[in-house]
Amino acid sequence: GKGGAVAVAMCGKVEAELADLEPGEAREYLASFGLEEPGLERVRSDTCGLLGLSSFLTASETEVHAWISPAGSTALRAAGAVHTDFEKKFIRAEVVDWKHLVDAGGYAGARERGWLRLEGKEYIVKDGDGLLIRNGRERAAGRNAKHAPRSKRGRLQDGQARPPLTLAWVNAQGL
């Protein structure tokens, strides 16, 4: 916008109705108004753009967490936005477009279809990239895992092994 400002027009009634629809129905409903995405997504996207930020998601089978970092960040810097140890001990990232990730039903399906590619620390993360970040620090899964006591053999004291990967889904368009 002019002077660093952006205006986003949206209708509260349409947004409220979208919230009650299944994803397929919501897409059809938006299309009936000539729209591709909800107003809330346009507000989020334009705000990130004005501030020069991209949004990231870390994902596991049980939870998703949103993060932000400067737009145009390298995979190394994106990893550091999640945890400083991930940046320090970054190995590489497996990258896939988030739409392919959804279509494939996850990383395993994307890998089977040949959609995952390996990228190094200098890779510039793009909007809609899904990243599986490999790092030299293993972390336990779960909300309070970083506070869980560890044994000397690399396992939690309850005997569960720590997983070797941290998932990060970088998605500046699909939050």
PDB file of C-alpha atoms in Angstrom:
ATOM      1  CA  GLY A   1       0.000   0.000   0.000  1.00  0.00           C
ATOM      2  CA  LYS A   2       0.904   3.676  -0.227  1.00  0.00           C
ATOM      3  CA  GLY A   3       3.155   4.858   2.594  1.00  0.00           C
ATOM      4  CA  GLY A   4       3.509   1.358   4.058  1.00  0.00           C
ATOM      5  CA  ALA A   5      -0.221   0.942   4.700  1.00  0.00           C
ATOM      6  CA  VAL A   6      -2.548  -1.812   3.544  1.00  0.00           C
ATOM      7  CA  ALA A   7      -6.331  -1.984   3.660  1.00  0.00           C
ATOM      8  CA  VAL A   8      -8.063  -5.361   3.775  1.00  0.00           C
ATOM      9  CA  ALA A   9     -11.803  -5.453   3.158  1.00  0.00           C
ATOM     10  CA  MET A  10     -13.687  -8.258   4.832  1.00  0.00           C
ATOM     11  CA  CYS A  11     -17.199  -9.071   5.958  1.00  0.00           C
ATOM     12  CA  GLY A  12     -17.687 -10.282   9.530  1.00  0.00           C
ATOM     13  CA  LYS A  13     -20.764 -12.305   8.568  1.00  0.00           C
ATOM     14  CA  VAL A  14     -18.868 -14.156   5.820  1.00  0.00           C
ATOM     15  CA  GLU A  15     -15.930 -14.833   8.195  1.00  0.00           C
ATOM     16  CA  ALA A  16     -18.315 -16.180  10.866  1.00  0.00           C
ATOM     17  CA  GLU A  17     -20.052 -18.451   8.362  1.00  0.00           C
ATOM     18  CA  LEU A  18     -16.691 -19.735   7.094  1.00  0.00           C
ATOM     19  CA  ALA A  19     -15.762 -20.804  10.612  1.00  0.00           C
ATOM     20  CA  ASP A  20     -18.691 -23.243  10.655  1.00  0.00           C
ATOM     21  CA  LEU A  21     -17.958 -24.869   7.281  1.00  0.00           C
ATOM     22  CA  GLU A  22     -15.875 -27.893   6.354  1.00  0.00           C
ATOM     23  CA  PRO A  23     -12.747 -27.031   4.295  1.00  0.00           C
ATOM     24  CA  GLY A  24     -14.278 -28.057   0.942  1.00  0.00           C
ATOM     25  CA  GLU A  25     -17.477 -26.142   1.618  1.00  0.00           C
ATOM     26  CA  ALA A  26     -15.479 -23.108   2.774  1.00  0.00           C
ATOM     27  CA  ARG A  27     -13.515 -23.052  -0.520  1.00  0.00           C
ATOM     28  CA  GLU A  28     -16.779 -23.152  -2.509  1.00  0.00           C
ATOM     29  CA  TYR A  29     -18.307 -20.443  -0.326  1.00  0.00           C
ATOM     30  CA  LEU A  30     -15.270 -18.174  -0.797  1.00  0.00           C
ATOM     31  CA  ALA A  31     -15.307 -18.824  -4.561  1.00  0.00           C
ATOM     32  CA  SER A  32     -18.956 -17.724  -4.705  1.00  0.00           C
ATOM     33  CA  PHE A  33     -17.701 -14.265  -3.615  1.00  0.00           C
ATOM     34  CA  GLY A  34     -14.717 -14.369  -5.972  1.00  0.00           C
ATOM     35  CA  LEU A  35     -12.289 -14.865  -3.071  1.00  0.00           C
ATOM     36  CA  GLU A  36      -9.431 -17.353  -2.745  1.00  0.00           C
ATOM     37  CA  GLU A  37      -8.790 -17.006   0.997  1.00  0.00           C
ATOM     38  CA  PRO A  38     -10.588 -15.758   4.120  1.00  0.00           C
ATOM     39  CA  GLY A  39     -10.212 -12.143   5.229  1.00  0.00           C
ATOM     40  CA  LEU A  40      -8.441 -13.157   8.413  1.00  0.00           C
ATOM     41  CA  GLU A  41      -5.742 -14.868   6.350  1.00  0.00           C
ATOM     42  CA  ARG A  42      -5.362 -11.734   4.214  1.00  0.00           C
ATOM     43  CA  VAL A  43      -4.953  -9.621   7.362  1.00  0.00           C
ATOM     44  CA  ARG A  44      -2.324 -12.018   8.742  1.00  0.00           C
ATOM     45  CA  SER A  45      -0.475 -12.260   5.429  1.00  0.00           C
ATOM     46  CA  ASP A  46      -0.468  -8.501   4.786  1.00  0.00           C
ATOM     47  CA  THR A  47       0.619  -7.768   8.367  1.00  0.00           C
ATOM     48  CA  CYS A  48       3.552 -10.168   8.083  1.00  0.00           C
ATOM     49  CA  GLY A  49       4.446  -8.611   4.731  1.00  0.00           C
ATOM     50  CA  LEU A  50       4.425  -5.067   6.125  1.00  0.00           C
ATOM     51  CA  LEU A  51       6.591  -6.142   9.049  1.00  0.00           C
ATOM     52  CA  GLY A  52       8.955  -8.154   6.853  1.00  0.00           C
ATOM     53  CA  LEU A  53       8.133 -11.428   8.624  1.00  0.00           C
ATOM     54  CA  SER A  54       7.279 -14.985   7.678  1.00  0.00           C
ATOM     55  CA  SER A  55       5.374 -17.366   9.892  1.00  0.00           C
ATOM     56  CA  PHE A  56       6.584 -20.849  10.749  1.00  0.00           C
ATOM     57  CA  LEU A  57       4.938 -23.874  12.262  1.00  0.00           C
ATOM     58  CA  THR A  58       6.579 -26.661  14.179  1.00  0.00           C
ATOM     59  CA  ALA A  59       4.545 -29.824  13.997  1.00  0.00           C
ATOM     60  CA  SER A  60       4.424 -33.207  15.599  1.00  0.00           C
ATOM     61  CA  GLU A  61       1.677 -35.804  15.523  1.00  0.00           C
ATOM     62  CA  THR A  62      -0.017 -34.184  18.519  1.00  0.00           C
ATOM     63  CA  GLU A  63       0.528 -30.427  18.255  1.00  0.00           C
ATOM     64  CA  VAL A  64       1.393 -27.487  16.024  1.00  0.00           C
ATOM     65  CA  HIS A  65       3.138 -24.314  17.204  1.00  0.00           C
ATOM     66  CA  ALA A  66       3.460 -21.060  15.235  1.00  0.00           C
ATOM     67  CA  TRP A  67       6.701 -19.047  15.078  1.00  0.00           C
ATOM     68  CA  ILE A  68       7.861 -15.971  13.150  1.00  0.00           C
ATOM     69  CA  SER A  69      11.178 -14.937  11.638  1.00  0.00           C
ATOM     70  CA  PRO A  70      12.348 -12.349   9.117  1.00  0.00           C
ATOM     71  CA  ALA A  71      11.162 -12.970   5.553  1.00  0.00           C
ATOM     72  CA  GLY A  72      13.915 -14.411   3.359  1.00  0.00           C
ATOM     73  CA  SER A  73      15.495 -16.309   6.255  1.00  0.00           C
ATOM     74  CA  THR A  74      17.844 -19.181   5.575  1.00  0.00           C
ATOM     75  CA  ALA A  75      16.931 -22.658   6.771  1.00  0.00           C
ATOM     76  CA  LEU A  76      19.583 -22.200   9.461  1.00  0.00           C
ATOM     77  CA  ARG A  77      17.965 -19.004  10.754  1.00  0.00           C
ATOM     78  CA  ALA A  78      14.482 -20.565  10.563  1.00  0.00           C
ATOM     79  CA  ALA A  79      15.736 -23.428  12.715  1.00  0.00           C
ATOM     80  CA  GLY A  80      17.100 -20.878  15.190  1.00  0.00           C
ATOM     81  CA  ALA A  81      13.698 -19.182  15.399  1.00  0.00           C
ATOM     82  CA  VAL A  82      12.388 -22.431  16.868  1.00  0.00           C
ATOM     83  CA  HIS A  83      15.310 -23.081  19.251  1.00  0.00           C
ATOM     84  CA  THR A  84      18.853 -21.713  19.386  1.00  0.00           C
ATOM     85  CA  ASP A  85      20.281 -25.244  19.691  1.00  0.00           C
ATOM     86  CA  PHE A  86      18.607 -26.161  16.400  1.00  0.00           C
ATOM     87  CA  GLU A  87      20.531 -23.352  14.708  1.00  0.00           C
ATOM     88  CA  LYS A  88      23.816 -24.273  16.396  1.00  0.00           C
ATOM     89  CA  LYS A  89      23.498 -27.967  15.536  1.00  0.00           C
ATOM     90  CA  PHE A  90      21.672 -27.702  12.202  1.00  0.00           C
ATOM     91  CA  ILE A  91      22.470 -30.535   9.795  1.00  0.00           C
ATOM     92  CA  ARG A  92      20.020 -30.058   6.904  1.00  0.00           C
ATOM     93  CA  ALA A  93      16.343 -29.656   6.086  1.00  0.00           C
ATOM     94  CA  GLU A  94      14.013 -31.806   4.024  1.00  0.00           C
ATOM     95  CA  VAL A  95      11.785 -29.365   2.150  1.00  0.00           C
ATOM     96  CA  VAL A  96       8.369 -29.802   0.534  1.00  0.00           C
ATOM     97  CA  ASP A  97       5.667 -27.336  -0.503  1.00  0.00           C
ATOM     98  CA  TRP A  98       2.931 -27.347   2.159  1.00  0.00           C
ATOM     99  CA  LYS A  99       0.221 -28.124  -0.403  1.00  0.00           C
ATOM    100  CA  HIS A 100       2.133 -31.230  -1.496  1.00  0.00           C
ATOM    101  CA  LEU A 101       2.575 -32.159   2.154  1.00  0.00           C
ATOM    102  CA  VAL A 102      -1.176 -32.002   2.717  1.00  0.00           C
ATOM    103  CA  ASP A 103      -1.942 -33.838  -0.549  1.00  0.00           C
ATOM    104  CA  ALA A 104       0.510 -36.599   0.410  1.00  0.00           C
ATOM    105  CA  GLY A 105      -0.894 -36.950   3.919  1.00  0.00           C
ATOM    106  CA  GLY A 106       2.425 -36.108   5.578  1.00  0.00           C
ATOM    107  CA  TYR A 107       6.164 -36.417   5.162  1.00  0.00           C
ATOM    108  CA  ALA A 108       6.118 -40.163   4.469  1.00  0.00           C
ATOM    109  CA  GLY A 109       3.694 -39.748   1.565  1.00  0.00           C
ATOM    110  CA  ALA A 110       5.627 -36.750   0.214  1.00  0.00           C
ATOM    111  CA  ARG A 111       8.841 -38.772   0.399  1.00  0.00           C
ATOM    112  CA  GLU A 112       7.198 -41.686  -1.481  1.00  0.00           C
ATOM    113  CA  ARG A 113       6.081 -39.295  -4.238  1.00  0.00           C
ATOM    114  CA  GLY A 114       9.562 -37.763  -4.544  1.00  0.00           C
ATOM    115  CA  TRP A 115       8.409 -34.323  -3.400  1.00  0.00           C
ATOM    116  CA  LEU A 116      10.905 -33.950  -0.531  1.00  0.00           C
ATOM    117  CA  ARG A 117      14.290 -32.461  -1.327  1.00  0.00           C
ATOM    118  CA  LEU A 118      17.351 -31.990   0.873  1.00  0.00           C
ATOM    119  CA  GLU A 119      18.552 -28.446   1.469  1.00  0.00           C
ATOM    120  CA  GLY A 120      21.497 -27.033   3.404  1.00  0.00           C
ATOM    121  CA  LYS A 121      21.798 -24.179   5.853  1.00  0.00           C
ATOM    122  CA  GLU A 122      22.011 -21.480   3.141  1.00  0.00           C
ATOM    123  CA  TYR A 123      18.653 -22.447   1.564  1.00  0.00           C
ATOM    124  CA  ILE A 124      16.294 -19.432   1.499  1.00  0.00           C
ATOM    125  CA  VAL A 125      12.983 -20.545   2.957  1.00  0.00           C
ATOM    126  CA  LYS A 126      10.040 -19.717   0.692  1.00  0.00           C
ATOM    127  CA  ASP A 127       6.430 -19.084   1.608  1.00  0.00           C
ATOM    128  CA  GLY A 128       4.669 -22.398   1.838  1.00  0.00           C
ATOM    129  CA  ASP A 129       7.750 -24.543   2.445  1.00  0.00           C
ATOM    130  CA  GLY A 130       7.337 -27.463   4.800  1.00  0.00           C
ATOM    131  CA  LEU A 131      10.615 -28.252   6.575  1.00  0.00           C
ATOM    132  CA  LEU A 132      11.733 -31.348   8.389  1.00  0.00           C
ATOM    133  CA  ILE A 133      14.735 -29.961  10.254  1.00  0.00           C
ATOM    134  CA  ARG A 134      17.512 -32.381  11.071  1.00  0.00           C
ATOM    135  CA  ASN A 135      19.803 -31.269  13.840  1.00  0.00           C
ATOM    136  CA  GLY A 136      22.461 -32.715  16.102  1.00  0.00           C
ATOM    137  CA  ARG A 137      20.399 -32.180  19.247  1.00  0.00           C
ATOM    138  CA  GLU A 138      17.683 -34.694  19.953  1.00  0.00           C
ATOM    139  CA  ARG A 139      14.603 -33.448  21.786  1.00  0.00           C
ATOM    140  CA  ALA A 140      11.840 -35.327  23.457  1.00  0.00           C
ATOM    141  CA  ALA A 141       8.337 -34.921  22.072  1.00  0.00           C
ATOM    142  CA  GLY A 142       5.619 -33.194  24.028  1.00  0.00           C
ATOM    143  CA  ARG A 143       4.900 -29.838  25.613  1.00  0.00           C
ATOM    144  CA  ASN A 144       6.998 -30.259  28.792  1.00  0.00           C
ATOM    145  CA  ALA A 145       9.691 -32.494  27.323  1.00  0.00           C
ATOM    146  CA  LYS A 146      12.426 -29.866  27.592  1.00  0.00           C
ATOM    147  CA  HIS A 147      11.914 -29.911  31.352  1.00  0.00           C
ATOM    148  CA  ALA A 148      11.762 -33.703  31.661  1.00  0.00           C
ATOM    149  CA  PRO A 149      14.662 -35.289  33.558  1.00  0.00           C
ATOM    150  CA  ARG A 150      17.123 -37.153  31.356  1.00  0.00           C
ATOM    151  CA  SER A 151      19.136 -40.246  32.060  1.00  0.00           C
ATOM    152  CA  LYS A 152      22.793 -40.625  31.064  1.00  0.00           C
ATOM    153  CA  ARG A 153      21.912 -42.919  28.148  1.00  0.00           C
ATOM    154  CA  GLY A 154      19.998 -40.355  26.065  1.00  0.00           C
ATOM    155  CA  ARG A 155      16.574 -41.482  27.216  1.00  0.00           C
ATOM    156  CA  LEU A 156      13.966 -39.864  29.365  1.00  0.00           C
ATOM    157  CA  GLN A 157      13.942 -41.304  32.867  1.00  0.00           C
ATOM    158  CA  ASP A 158      10.658 -43.062  32.063  1.00  0.00           C
ATOM    159  CA  GLY A 159      12.582 -45.104  29.453  1.00  0.00           C
ATOM    160  CA  GLN A 160      11.228 -43.457  26.293  1.00  0.00           C
ATOM    161  CA  ALA A 161      13.803 -42.719  23.608  1.00  0.00           C
ATOM    162  CA  ARG A 162      14.150 -39.140  22.398  1.00  0.00           C
ATOM    163  CA  PRO A 163      13.225 -38.761  18.696  1.00  0.00           C
ATOM    164  CA  PRO A 164      16.104 -37.700  16.407  1.00  0.00           C
ATOM    165  CA  LEU A 165      14.174 -35.123  14.359  1.00  0.00           C
ATOM    166  CA  THR A 166      12.396 -31.860  14.940  1.00  0.00           C
ATOM    167  CA  LEU A 167       9.621 -30.955  12.521  1.00  0.00           C
ATOM    168  CA  ALA A 168       9.120 -27.418  11.329  1.00  0.00           C
ATOM    169  CA  TRP A 169       6.473 -26.467   8.813  1.00  0.00           C
ATOM    170  CA  VAL A 170       7.256 -23.087   7.351  1.00  0.00           C
ATOM    171  CA  ASN A 171       4.058 -21.677   6.000  1.00  0.00           C
ATOM    172  CA  ALA A 172       3.591 -17.970   5.630  1.00  0.00           C
ATOM    173  CA  GLN A 173       0.354 -18.358   3.668  1.00  0.00           C
ATOM    174  CA  GLY A 174      -1.623 -21.184   5.242  1.00  0.00           C
ATOM    175  CA  LEU A 175      -1.928 -20.466   8.975  1.00  0.00           C
TER     176      LEU A 175
END
